[in-house]
Coordinates of C-alpha atoms (C1' of nucleotides) in Angstrom, one line a residue:
Chain G
M1 CA 88.4 91.7 130.4
A2 CA 91.3 93.6 130.3
S3 CA 91.8 96.3 132.6
S4 CA 91.7 100.1 131.9
P5 CA 94.9 102.0 131.1
P6 CA 95.9 104.1 134.2
A7 CA 94.9 107.7 133.5
A8 CA 98.3 109.0 131.3
P9 CA 100.2 111.6 133.4
S10 CA 101.1 114.5 131.3
N11 CA 104.9 114.6 130.6
F12 CA 107.2 116.7 128.4
L13 CA 107.2 115.1 125.5
R14 CA 103.4 115.2 125.4
D15 CA 103.7 118.8 125.6
I16 CA 106.4 119.3 123.1
I17 CA 104.2 117.6 120.6
A18 CA 101.2 119.3 121.4
E19 CA 102.6 122.8 121.1
D20 CA 103.9 121.7 117.7
V21 CA 100.7 120.2 116.5
K22 CA 98.8 123.7 117.9
S23 CA 101.4 126.0 116.5
G24 CA 100.7 124.3 113.3
K25 CA 104.9 123.4 112.6
H26 CA 104.9 120.7 110.0
G27 CA 101.2 121.4 109.1
G28 CA 100.2 119.7 112.6
R29 CA 101.6 116.4 111.3
V30 CA 103.3 113.8 113.5
Q31 CA 105.4 111.2 112.4
T32 CA 107.7 109.3 114.7
R33 CA 109.7 106.1 114.6
F34 CA 111.3 103.2 116.6
P35 CA 114.8 102.5 115.2
P36 CA 116.0 99.6 117.3
E37 CA 119.2 97.6 116.1
P38 CA 118.7 94.3 115.0
N39 CA 121.8 93.0 117.4
G40 CA 119.3 91.0 120.4
Y41 CA 116.1 90.6 122.0
L42 CA 113.6 93.6 123.0
H43 CA 113.6 93.8 126.9
I44 CA 111.3 95.8 129.0
G45 CA 113.6 99.2 128.2
H46 CA 112.6 99.1 124.8
A47 CA 108.6 99.0 125.7
K48 CA 108.7 102.0 127.2
A49 CA 110.3 103.6 123.6
I50 CA 107.4 101.8 122.1
C51 CA 105.1 102.9 124.1
L52 CA 106.3 106.6 123.9
D53 CA 107.0 106.3 120.2
F54 CA 103.7 104.7 118.9
G55 CA 101.5 105.8 121.7
L56 CA 102.0 109.4 121.6
A57 CA 101.9 109.7 117.7
D58 CA 98.7 107.8 118.1
E59 CA 97.4 110.3 120.3
F60 CA 98.1 113.3 117.9
G61 CA 96.6 110.8 115.2
G62 CA 100.0 110.6 113.7
H63 CA 102.3 107.5 112.4
T64 CA 105.2 105.6 113.5
N65 CA 107.6 103.3 111.3
L66 CA 109.5 100.8 112.4
R67 CA 113.2 101.3 111.5
F68 CA 115.9 98.9 111.8
D69 CA 119.1 100.5 112.4
D70 CA 121.2 98.1 110.9
T71 CA 124.6 99.6 110.1
N72 CA 126.7 97.3 112.0
P73 CA 126.5 94.4 110.1
E74 CA 129.1 92.6 112.4
K75 CA 126.8 92.3 115.2
E76 CA 123.2 92.2 113.7
D77 CA 121.3 89.2 112.3
I78 CA 118.1 88.5 110.7
E79 CA 116.8 86.0 113.8
Y80 CA 116.8 89.6 115.9
V81 CA 114.8 91.4 113.2
E82 CA 112.0 88.5 113.4
S83 CA 111.7 88.3 117.0
I84 CA 111.5 92.5 117.3
K85 CA 108.5 92.9 114.9
N86 CA 107.2 90.0 116.6
D87 CA 107.7 91.5 120.2
V88 CA 106.3 95.1 118.7
N89 CA 103.1 93.4 117.7
W90 CA 102.6 91.6 120.7
L91 CA 103.0 94.5 122.6
G92 CA 99.6 95.5 120.6
F93 CA 100.9 98.3 117.9
R94 CA 101.3 98.0 114.2
W95 CA 103.6 100.3 112.5
D96 CA 102.8 102.4 109.4
G97 CA 106.2 101.7 107.7
L98 CA 108.7 99.3 107.4
Y99 CA 112.3 100.5 106.8
Y100 CA 115.8 99.6 107.2
A101 CA 118.6 102.0 107.5
S102 CA 120.4 99.8 105.0
D103 CA 117.6 100.8 102.5
Y104 CA 119.0 104.6 102.4
F105 CA 122.6 103.4 102.1
G106 CA 122.5 104.7 98.5
Q107 CA 121.0 108.1 99.2
L108 CA 123.6 108.2 102.1
Y109 CA 126.5 107.5 100.2
E110 CA 125.2 110.1 97.4
W111 CA 124.9 112.7 100.7
A112 CA 128.8 112.2 101.9
I113 CA 130.4 112.9 98.2
K114 CA 127.7 116.0 98.8
L115 CA 129.5 116.9 102.2
I116 CA 133.2 115.8 100.3
K117 CA 132.2 118.4 97.4
D118 CA 131.3 121.3 99.9
G119 CA 134.5 120.7 102.0
N120 CA 132.6 119.5 104.8
A121 CA 134.1 116.1 104.8
Y122 CA 137.7 114.2 104.2
V123 CA 139.4 110.7 104.0
D124 CA 141.1 110.1 106.5
D125 CA 144.2 107.7 106.3
S126 CA 145.0 107.5 110.0
S127 CA 144.7 104.5 111.6
A128 CA 142.4 103.9 114.4
E129 CA 145.0 104.5 116.8
E130 CA 146.2 107.8 115.7
I131 CA 142.5 109.1 115.5
R132 CA 141.9 108.4 119.3
K133 CA 145.4 110.0 120.2
N134 CA 144.5 113.2 118.2
R135 CA 141.1 113.2 119.5
G136 CA 142.1 115.3 122.7
T137 CA 140.3 114.4 126.2
L138 CA 137.5 116.1 128.0
T139 CA 139.4 118.6 128.7
E140 CA 142.1 119.0 126.1
P141 CA 141.2 119.6 122.7
G142 CA 142.3 117.7 119.5
K143 CA 144.4 118.1 117.1
D144 CA 143.7 118.4 113.1
S145 CA 144.7 115.3 111.5
P146 CA 147.3 115.5 108.7
Y147 CA 144.8 114.5 106.2
R148 CA 142.2 117.3 107.3
N149 CA 142.9 119.7 104.5
R150 CA 143.1 117.2 101.2
S151 CA 141.9 118.6 98.1
V152 CA 138.0 118.0 97.3
E153 CA 139.3 115.9 94.5
E154 CA 141.6 113.7 96.2
N155 CA 138.5 113.2 99.0
L156 CA 136.3 112.2 95.8
N157 CA 138.9 109.8 94.5
L158 CA 139.7 108.2 97.9
F159 CA 136.1 108.1 98.6
E160 CA 134.8 106.2 95.7
R161 CA 137.9 103.9 96.3
M162 CA 136.4 103.0 99.4
R163 CA 133.1 102.3 98.2
A164 CA 134.5 100.2 95.3
G165 CA 136.2 98.0 98.2
E166 CA 140.0 99.0 97.0
F167 CA 141.3 99.3 100.5
P168 CA 141.4 96.6 103.7
D169 CA 139.5 97.1 106.6
G170 CA 140.3 100.0 109.2
S171 CA 142.9 101.7 106.6
R172 CA 140.7 104.5 106.2
V173 CA 137.4 106.7 107.3
L174 CA 135.6 109.3 105.9
R175 CA 135.5 112.3 108.6
A176 CA 133.2 115.0 108.8
K177 CA 135.3 118.5 109.1
I178 CA 133.6 120.3 111.9
D179 CA 136.0 121.2 114.9
M180 CA 138.8 119.4 116.8
S181 CA 138.7 121.8 119.7
S182 CA 134.6 121.5 120.1
P183 CA 134.2 120.6 123.7
N184 CA 131.5 118.4 122.5
L185 CA 133.6 114.9 121.7
N186 CA 131.1 114.3 119.1
M187 CA 131.7 117.0 117.2
R188 CA 135.3 116.4 116.7
D189 CA 135.6 115.9 113.3
P190 CA 133.2 112.7 114.0
V191 CA 133.6 109.5 111.6
M192 CA 131.2 109.2 109.1
Y193 CA 131.8 105.8 107.0
R194 CA 134.3 102.9 107.9
I195 CA 135.7 100.2 105.7
L196 CA 134.0 96.9 106.6
H197 CA 134.3 94.1 104.1
A198 CA 131.8 92.1 106.0
R199 CA 128.4 90.1 104.9
H200 CA 125.0 92.7 105.6
H201 CA 122.0 90.3 106.7
R202 CA 119.9 92.7 103.9
T203 CA 122.7 94.1 101.3
G204 CA 124.9 91.4 101.3
D205 CA 128.4 92.1 99.7
K206 CA 127.3 95.0 98.0
W207 CA 129.1 97.3 100.2
P208 CA 132.5 97.3 101.5
I209 CA 131.6 100.9 103.6
Y210 CA 129.1 101.6 106.0
P211 CA 127.9 104.7 107.4
M212 CA 128.1 105.1 111.3
Y213 CA 125.1 105.9 113.2
D214 CA 125.5 109.2 113.1
F215 CA 125.5 109.6 109.6
A216 CA 122.8 107.4 109.5
H217 CA 120.2 108.2 112.2
G218 CA 119.4 111.8 111.4
Q219 CA 119.2 111.6 107.5
S220 CA 116.8 108.4 107.9
D221 CA 114.6 110.3 110.4
S222 CA 114.5 112.9 107.7
L223 CA 114.2 111.2 104.6
E224 CA 110.7 109.5 106.6
K225 CA 110.0 113.2 107.5
V226 CA 109.8 112.0 111.4
T227 CA 108.9 114.9 112.8
H228 CA 109.6 113.8 116.8
S229 CA 112.9 111.8 116.9
M230 CA 112.9 110.4 120.5
C231 CA 115.8 108.9 122.0
S232 CA 117.6 108.2 125.1
L233 CA 119.5 110.7 127.2
E234 CA 123.0 109.4 126.5
F235 CA 122.3 110.7 123.2
A236 CA 121.8 114.3 123.7
D237 CA 125.4 114.9 123.1
H238 CA 124.7 114.1 119.6
Q239 CA 121.8 116.6 119.5
P240 CA 124.3 119.0 118.0
L241 CA 125.5 116.8 115.4
Y242 CA 122.4 115.5 114.6
N243 CA 121.4 118.8 113.5
W244 CA 124.7 119.7 111.9
F245 CA 124.2 116.9 109.1
I246 CA 120.8 118.1 108.7
A247 CA 122.0 121.7 108.2
Q248 CA 124.8 121.0 105.9
L249 CA 122.6 118.8 103.8
G250 CA 119.6 120.9 103.7
I251 CA 116.8 118.1 104.1
F252 CA 113.5 117.8 106.3
P253 CA 114.5 119.0 109.9
S254 CA 113.6 116.5 112.2
R255 CA 113.9 117.1 115.7
Q256 CA 115.9 114.8 118.5
I257 CA 114.3 115.2 121.9
E258 CA 115.5 112.4 124.4
F259 CA 114.0 111.2 127.7
D260 CA 115.2 108.7 130.2
R261 CA 115.5 105.2 130.1
L262 CA 113.5 102.4 132.0
S263 CA 115.5 100.9 134.8
L264 CA 114.1 98.2 137.0
T265 CA 115.2 96.7 140.5
Y266 CA 116.7 93.3 140.4
T267 CA 117.3 93.4 136.7
M268 CA 119.0 94.9 134.0
M269 CA 118.7 96.2 130.8
S270 CA 122.1 95.9 129.2
K271 CA 122.3 94.2 126.2
R272 CA 125.7 93.0 126.8
K273 CA 125.1 91.7 130.3
L274 CA 121.9 89.7 129.1
R275 CA 123.6 88.1 126.4
R276 CA 126.4 87.0 128.8
L277 CA 124.0 85.4 131.2
V278 CA 122.3 83.6 127.7
E279 CA 126.0 82.4 126.3
E280 CA 127.5 81.3 129.7
G281 CA 124.1 79.2 130.5
R282 CA 123.0 81.6 133.2
V283 CA 119.4 81.6 131.7
T284 CA 118.1 78.9 129.5
G285 CA 117.9 81.7 126.7
W286 CA 116.7 85.2 125.8
H287 CA 113.3 83.4 125.9
D288 CA 114.0 82.9 129.9
P289 CA 111.0 83.4 132.1
R290 CA 113.1 85.1 134.4
M291 CA 115.2 87.2 131.9
P292 CA 113.6 91.1 131.1
T293 CA 113.6 90.7 127.3
L294 CA 109.7 90.6 125.9
S295 CA 110.0 87.2 125.2
G296 CA 110.6 86.2 128.4
M297 CA 108.2 87.6 130.1
R298 CA 105.5 86.7 127.5
R299 CA 106.5 83.0 128.5
R300 CA 106.3 84.2 132.1
G301 CA 102.9 85.0 131.5
Y302 CA 103.0 88.9 131.6
T303 CA 100.8 90.3 129.3
P304 CA 100.9 93.0 126.9
E305 CA 98.6 94.8 128.7
A306 CA 99.9 94.9 131.9
I307 CA 103.2 95.9 130.7
R308 CA 101.7 98.6 128.9
N309 CA 99.7 100.1 131.8
F310 CA 103.2 100.1 134.0
V311 CA 105.0 101.7 131.3
T312 CA 102.6 104.5 131.4
A313 CA 102.2 104.6 135.0
A314 CA 105.8 104.7 135.3
G315 CA 106.0 107.8 133.4
V316 CA 108.8 109.5 131.5
S317 CA 111.1 112.5 132.6
R318 CA 114.7 113.3 131.9
T319 CA 115.8 112.0 135.5
N320 CA 117.9 108.7 135.5
G321 CA 115.8 106.8 138.1
I322 CA 115.1 103.3 139.0
V323 CA 111.8 101.8 139.0
E324 CA 110.5 99.2 141.8
L325 CA 109.8 95.6 140.2
A326 CA 106.7 95.5 142.8
M327 CA 105.2 98.5 140.9
L328 CA 105.2 96.4 137.5
E329 CA 104.3 93.3 139.4
H330 CA 101.2 95.2 141.0
F331 CA 100.3 95.8 137.0
V332 CA 100.6 92.1 136.1
R333 CA 98.5 91.0 138.9
E334 CA 95.5 94.0 138.3
D335 CA 95.2 92.5 134.9
L336 CA 95.2 88.9 135.3
N337 CA 93.0 89.3 138.3
K338 CA 90.5 90.5 135.8
R339 CA 90.8 88.0 133.4
A340 CA 92.7 84.8 134.6
L341 CA 90.4 81.3 135.4
R342 CA 90.6 80.3 139.4
V343 CA 91.7 76.7 139.1
M344 CA 92.7 74.7 142.4
A345 CA 96.5 73.6 142.7
V346 CA 98.2 72.0 145.4
L347 CA 101.8 72.1 144.8
K348 CA 103.4 71.0 147.9
P349 CA 100.9 68.1 149.0
L350 CA 99.6 66.7 151.6
K351 CA 97.5 63.6 152.2
I352 CA 94.2 64.0 153.3
I353 CA 91.8 61.6 154.5
I354 CA 88.4 62.0 155.4
D355 CA 87.6 59.0 157.8
N356 CA 83.8 59.2 157.8
Y357 CA 83.3 59.4 153.8
P358 CA 82.3 56.9 151.6
E359 CA 85.1 55.0 150.4
N360 CA 84.1 55.1 146.6
Q361 CA 81.9 58.4 146.8
V362 CA 82.6 60.8 144.2
E363 CA 81.0 64.5 144.1
E364 CA 81.1 66.8 141.6
M365 CA 81.2 70.2 143.2
D366 CA 80.1 73.4 141.8
A367 CA 83.1 76.5 141.7
V368 CA 83.2 79.8 140.3
N369 CA 85.7 80.3 137.3
N370 CA 86.3 84.1 137.8
P371 CA 84.6 85.9 140.9
E372 CA 85.7 89.2 139.1
D373 CA 83.5 88.1 136.0
A374 CA 80.4 86.3 136.1
S375 CA 80.4 85.8 132.7
A376 CA 83.0 83.1 132.9
G377 CA 80.6 80.6 134.4
T378 CA 81.1 77.7 136.7
R379 CA 83.0 74.4 136.8
K380 CA 82.7 71.1 138.2
V381 CA 85.6 69.6 140.7
P382 CA 85.8 65.8 141.9
F383 CA 85.1 65.9 145.4
S384 CA 86.6 61.8 146.8
R385 CA 87.5 60.6 150.5
V386 CA 91.3 61.1 149.9
L387 CA 92.9 64.5 148.9
Y388 CA 95.6 67.2 148.7
I389 CA 96.0 69.8 150.2
E390 CA 99.1 72.3 150.9
Q391 CA 101.4 71.2 153.5
D392 CA 101.6 75.3 154.4
D393 CA 97.8 74.9 155.0
F394 CA 98.5 72.4 158.0
R395 CA 100.4 72.9 161.6
E396 CA 101.0 70.3 164.0
D397 CA 101.6 73.5 166.5
P398 CA 99.8 76.6 164.9
P399 CA 101.5 79.5 165.7
K400 CA 99.6 82.6 166.7
G401 CA 97.3 84.1 164.4
Y402 CA 97.4 80.8 162.0
F403 CA 93.7 80.0 161.0
R404 CA 94.5 76.9 158.4
L405 CA 93.6 73.5 159.3
S406 CA 95.5 71.7 162.7
P407 CA 94.8 69.2 165.4
G408 CA 91.2 69.7 166.4
R409 CA 90.8 72.5 164.5
E410 CA 87.8 72.9 161.4
V411 CA 88.4 74.6 158.1
R412 CA 86.5 74.9 155.2
L413 CA 87.4 73.1 151.8
R414 CA 86.7 75.7 149.2
Y415 CA 83.6 74.5 147.4
G416 CA 83.8 71.2 149.7
Y417 CA 83.2 70.4 153.2
F418 CA 84.0 71.6 156.6
I419 CA 87.0 69.3 157.9
T420 CA 88.3 68.7 161.1
A421 CA 91.8 67.2 161.7
K422 CA 91.7 64.1 164.1
S423 CA 95.1 62.7 163.7
L424 CA 98.1 62.6 162.3
V425 CA 100.2 59.3 160.6
K426 CA 104.3 60.0 160.7
N427 CA 107.0 58.0 158.8
E428 CA 109.6 56.6 160.9
K429 CA 111.5 59.6 160.4
G430 CA 108.8 61.5 162.4
E431 CA 107.8 63.1 158.9
L432 CA 104.0 63.7 158.7
I433 CA 102.8 61.7 155.9
E434 CA 98.8 62.0 156.0
V435 CA 96.4 63.7 158.2
H436 CA 92.9 62.2 159.2
C437 CA 89.5 64.2 159.4
T438 CA 86.3 64.2 159.5
Y439 CA 83.8 66.2 157.5
D440 CA 80.2 67.4 158.5
P441 CA 77.8 66.4 155.7
A442 CA 75.7 69.1 156.4
T443 CA 78.2 71.9 155.1
R444 CA 78.1 70.6 151.2
G445 CA 79.6 73.4 149.2
G446 CA 80.9 75.2 151.9
N447 CA 78.1 76.7 154.3
S448 CA 77.3 75.7 157.2
P449 CA 73.2 75.4 158.2
D450 CA 73.5 76.3 161.9
G451 CA 75.7 79.3 160.9
R452 CA 79.0 78.0 162.5
K453 CA 81.7 80.0 160.9
V454 CA 85.5 78.8 160.5
K455 CA 88.3 81.1 159.8
S456 CA 89.9 79.6 157.0
T457 CA 89.0 78.4 153.7
I458 CA 92.1 76.2 151.9
H459 CA 92.4 75.0 148.5
W460 CA 92.3 71.1 147.8
V461 CA 92.7 68.3 145.3
S462 CA 91.1 65.1 144.8
A463 CA 93.8 62.4 144.9
A464 CA 92.2 59.9 142.7
H465 CA 91.6 63.1 139.9
A466 CA 94.5 65.0 140.3
V467 CA 96.8 65.6 137.3
D468 CA 100.3 65.4 137.7
A469 CA 102.1 68.5 136.8
V470 CA 105.2 70.6 136.6
V471 CA 105.6 74.0 138.4
R472 CA 108.0 76.3 138.1
N473 CA 108.1 79.0 140.6
Y474 CA 110.2 81.9 139.8
E475 CA 112.2 84.6 141.9
T476 CA 114.2 87.3 140.9
L477 CA 117.4 86.8 138.7
F478 CA 119.5 89.0 140.7
S479 CA 119.3 89.3 144.5
K480 CA 120.1 92.5 144.8
E481 CA 118.2 95.4 143.8
N482 CA 121.2 96.7 141.8
P483 CA 122.6 93.5 140.1
D484 CA 125.9 95.9 139.7
D485 CA 126.5 96.6 143.4
V486 CA 129.3 94.3 143.9
A487 CA 132.7 93.7 145.6
P488 CA 135.8 94.7 144.1
G489 CA 136.7 92.3 141.7
Q490 CA 133.4 90.9 141.3
D491 CA 131.0 91.2 138.3
F492 CA 127.4 91.2 138.2
T493 CA 127.3 87.3 138.1
A494 CA 128.1 87.2 141.6
N495 CA 124.8 88.6 142.3
L496 CA 122.8 85.9 140.4
N497 CA 120.0 84.4 142.7
P498 CA 120.6 80.9 143.3
N499 CA 117.0 80.7 144.0
S500 CA 115.7 82.2 141.2
L501 CA 113.9 79.0 139.6
E502 CA 112.4 76.4 141.8
V503 CA 111.4 73.3 139.9
I504 CA 108.1 71.2 141.6
A505 CA 108.2 68.0 139.6
D506 CA 104.6 66.4 141.6
A507 CA 102.4 68.9 141.5
K508 CA 98.5 68.3 142.0
L509 CA 96.2 70.0 139.7
E510 CA 92.4 69.6 139.3
P511 CA 91.5 67.8 136.3
S512 CA 90.2 70.2 134.3
L513 CA 94.1 71.7 133.6
A514 CA 94.5 68.2 131.8
S515 CA 94.4 69.6 128.8
A516 CA 95.4 73.4 129.0
A517 CA 96.5 74.9 126.0
V518 CA 100.1 76.4 126.2
A519 CA 100.5 80.1 126.7
N520 CA 97.0 79.9 128.8
R521 CA 97.0 81.9 132.1
Y522 CA 95.3 80.7 135.3
Q523 CA 95.2 81.4 139.0
F524 CA 95.9 78.9 141.1
E525 CA 93.6 80.1 144.3
R526 CA 95.7 81.2 147.2
L527 CA 99.0 81.0 145.3
G528 CA 99.6 83.0 142.6
Y529 CA 99.3 83.2 138.3
F530 CA 100.5 80.4 136.4
C531 CA 100.7 79.9 132.4
V532 CA 101.2 76.8 130.6
D533 CA 104.6 76.8 129.3
P534 CA 105.6 75.5 125.8
D535 CA 107.5 72.4 127.8
S536 CA 104.4 70.4 128.4
K537 CA 103.5 67.3 127.0
P538 CA 99.9 66.0 126.9
G539 CA 99.3 64.5 130.3
K540 CA 101.8 66.2 131.7
P541 CA 101.5 69.8 131.9
V542 CA 104.4 72.4 133.1
F543 CA 103.3 75.7 134.5
N544 CA 105.3 78.7 134.8
R545 CA 104.5 80.9 137.9
T546 CA 104.0 84.4 136.4
V547 CA 103.8 86.2 140.0
A548 CA 102.6 85.1 143.4
L549 CA 99.6 86.5 144.9
K550 CA 100.0 89.0 147.6
D551 CA 100.4 86.8 150.7
T552 CA 99.2 88.7 153.9
W553 CA 100.0 85.6 156.3
A554 CA 103.5 85.3 155.2
K555 CA 104.1 89.1 155.7
V556 CA 103.0 88.5 159.4
E557 CA 104.7 85.9 160.1
R558 CA 108.0 87.2 159.1
K559 CA 107.1 90.3 161.2
H560 CA 106.3 88.0 164.2
K561 CA 110.2 86.3 163.5
G562 CA 111.2 89.4 163.5
Chain N
rU1 C1' 138.9 118.0 135.3
rG2 C1' 136.1 120.0 130.0
rG3 C1' 131.1 120.0 128.0
rG4 C1' 125.6 118.2 128.3
rC5 C1' 121.8 116.3 131.5
rC6 C1' 119.4 115.8 135.7
rG7 C1' 118.2 116.6 141.6
rU8 C1' 109.9 116.5 144.4
rC9 C1' 107.6 111.2 149.7
rG10 C1' 111.1 104.9 150.6
rA11 C1' 110.3 104.3 144.7
rC12 C1' 108.4 106.3 139.7
rU13 C1' 106.1 111.1 138.7
rA14 C1' 102.1 115.8 138.4
rA15 C1' 102.2 120.8 139.5
rU16 C1' 104.0 125.2 133.3
rG17 C1' 105.3 132.2 139.4
rG18 C1' 99.1 131.2 143.1
rU19 C1' 95.8 124.8 147.5
rA20 C1' 102.8 120.4 146.9
rG21 C1' 98.7 115.9 144.0
rG22 C1' 98.5 110.9 141.9
rU23 C1' 100.8 105.4 141.5
rC24 C1' 103.5 101.6 143.6
rA25 C1' 105.5 100.4 148.3
rA26 C1' 104.6 100.4 153.9
rG27 C1' 100.8 100.9 157.9
rU28 C1' 95.6 100.5 160.0
rG29 C1' 90.7 99.4 160.1
rC30 C1' 86.2 97.4 157.3
rC31 C1' 84.8 93.0 154.1
rU32 C1' 85.4 88.2 152.6
rU33 C1' 83.8 80.8 150.7
rU34 C1' 91.0 82.9 148.0
rG35 C1' 95.1 85.4 154.5
rG36 C1' 93.3 87.5 146.7
rA37 C1' 90.4 91.2 145.6
rG38 C1' 87.7 95.5 146.9
rC39 C1' 87.2 99.5 149.9
rA40 C1' 87.8 103.4 153.9
rC41 C1' 91.8 105.8 155.9
rU42 C1' 97.3 106.9 157.2
rU43 C1' 101.9 108.0 157.6
rU44 C1' 106.5 110.4 154.8
rG45 C1' 108.5 114.8 150.0
rU46 C1' 110.6 120.2 146.8
rC47 C1' 119.4 118.4 147.9
rU48 C1' 121.7 123.2 150.3
rA49 C1' 122.6 128.8 150.9
rG50 C1' 121.6 133.4 149.1
rG51 C1' 118.6 136.6 145.6
rU52 C1' 114.1 138.3 142.7
rU53 C1' 108.8 138.6 143.5
rC54 C1' 102.9 140.4 147.5
rG55 C1' 103.9 135.0 146.1
rA56 C1' 109.3 130.7 144.3
rA57 C1' 109.1 123.1 143.6
rU58 C1' 109.0 126.4 139.3
rC59 C1' 113.2 132.1 137.8
rC60 C1' 117.9 134.3 139.1
rU61 C1' 123.4 133.3 141.6
rA62 C1' 126.8 129.6 144.0
rG63 C1' 127.5 125.2 146.4
rC64 C1' 126.4 120.0 147.0
rG65 C1' 125.2 115.3 144.3
rG66 C1' 123.9 111.6 140.6
rC67 C1' 123.8 110.4 135.1
rC68 C1' 126.1 110.7 130.2
rC69 C1' 130.7 111.7 126.7
rA70 C1' 137.3 110.4 124.8
rG71 C1' 134.4 103.1 119.1
rC72 C1' 136.2 102.6 112.8
rC73 C1' 129.1 100.2 118.6
rA74 C1' 124.2 102.0 118.8

RNA sequence: UGGGCCGUCGACUAAUGGUAGGUCAAGUGCCUUUGGAGCACUUUGUCUAGGUUCGAAUCCUAGCGGCCCAGCCA
């Protein structure tokens, strides 16, 4: 059972849409789109945009398209479009229309011709360097290009020849004729088309010229009759241009609305930097469970419900904030608590021998699969004379407040018996090898008939029945909340957490886990949530720790140590 | 420095001129065959200074602080 999503708080996007619907704008119709560029994998930041684009449209009975903004063939690849489709679906959303900006190359070309004929666009022979120089600066206006006042005929002729592939890359561009002295740099005769003799993953070699984002995005929205085009804050300066093209072309007036991106502590959303991590081998790939990509989180064991609930709870505004990772982890635990089956697993084994338990006896103990969900039923767990418990669950010299096993103390083995530690065996180096205990046969199942209480219940696995497993524990990829907070001369890689991955080669699992299917999620009692990694082999499962359980004792101990 | 956007508990976010509320985090207690979960409670906030108003987080002015923009990337 998935957790119920938090009540959606009001936000300015919903307010705008609600008002438009109420006033009957566009006949009350709501159409949105999610427009990724297929040049990388989707991350948790995109999940916010996806939830907004799909979620808001859905709330108002509207529709959402998935549109690939594939106007830069040099960076894009079919691999990315497939992963993006997969991730959107995994998150739980279904698009109405599937489009590509490249579907519109023909129409865009026609519209460029119209702008030229109307005297609103011109071919510029300047080099990129010259264009940059003439653009001016933040404080100084730009200068008109010497090619700005070419005749319509000449512009038409040149642009048609650009399209025909007559000119080399970078030799000319088509520019909108707006205002070289605008305080908004985007309005200083922005480039509409560049020459790029590059093979496009969908249109092949058909086009030697490609439209820029600014000459594709708004028009694509318009073609799809998008009513509310939501994008991130850094595009706010592009809105006047977005509107300008729509007005000059006299086409459907889509409206752009900007919102803040999602930022999270201890990670980063920059595709460029994530790509570096992948390419430099700092992680195992885009799917590495430490990555903030949706594919990484999926492999880590995060659920789509948890991510959606988190995104909703984090909200949306126009403020640049950074959400604490702890909040995401809260929603992951909340969701998994309700759905994950409980099992017993010992990550760092310590051998326990119950001296007064019959040598060859095995008992099948009843264990509850999920205390949050009675319908999950029960299972049998074998109990025998030699067990493993967690090394952390025994202290020869227990500190104050430590309730677990220690010499002379009695604890409960979950679903098993009360046991008391009697003696220790150490190796020649003085390291603890095994603990000899006695058990109380009257406490089977974990209850004492005399009403005797123990302060602690610990988990265990029967040594003879244990399944060996590899367990990968993850910490944050970066050791600083803000990975970009570095000393001069360093970059974000200096903040990589050297302990972000801990591989445990010899964890001991209860036998029910021998055939756990890939991607299945479990709670290892008292430890955390874990899911089965695709690297698993028959008889040798590999588990990823999704998130640890809250650890009150660790907190207490930390405080005592100061 | 020109333009744009934005400043509310430690974090995120509501309050649409009329009781500053919610979630996370932190803390306390209860409960517990997971030191889990759950339940109850608690702490902390409107960037500053003026102004308008019966009344300002909200409107106005100024200041301070942050983010974005000078790709033939998106």
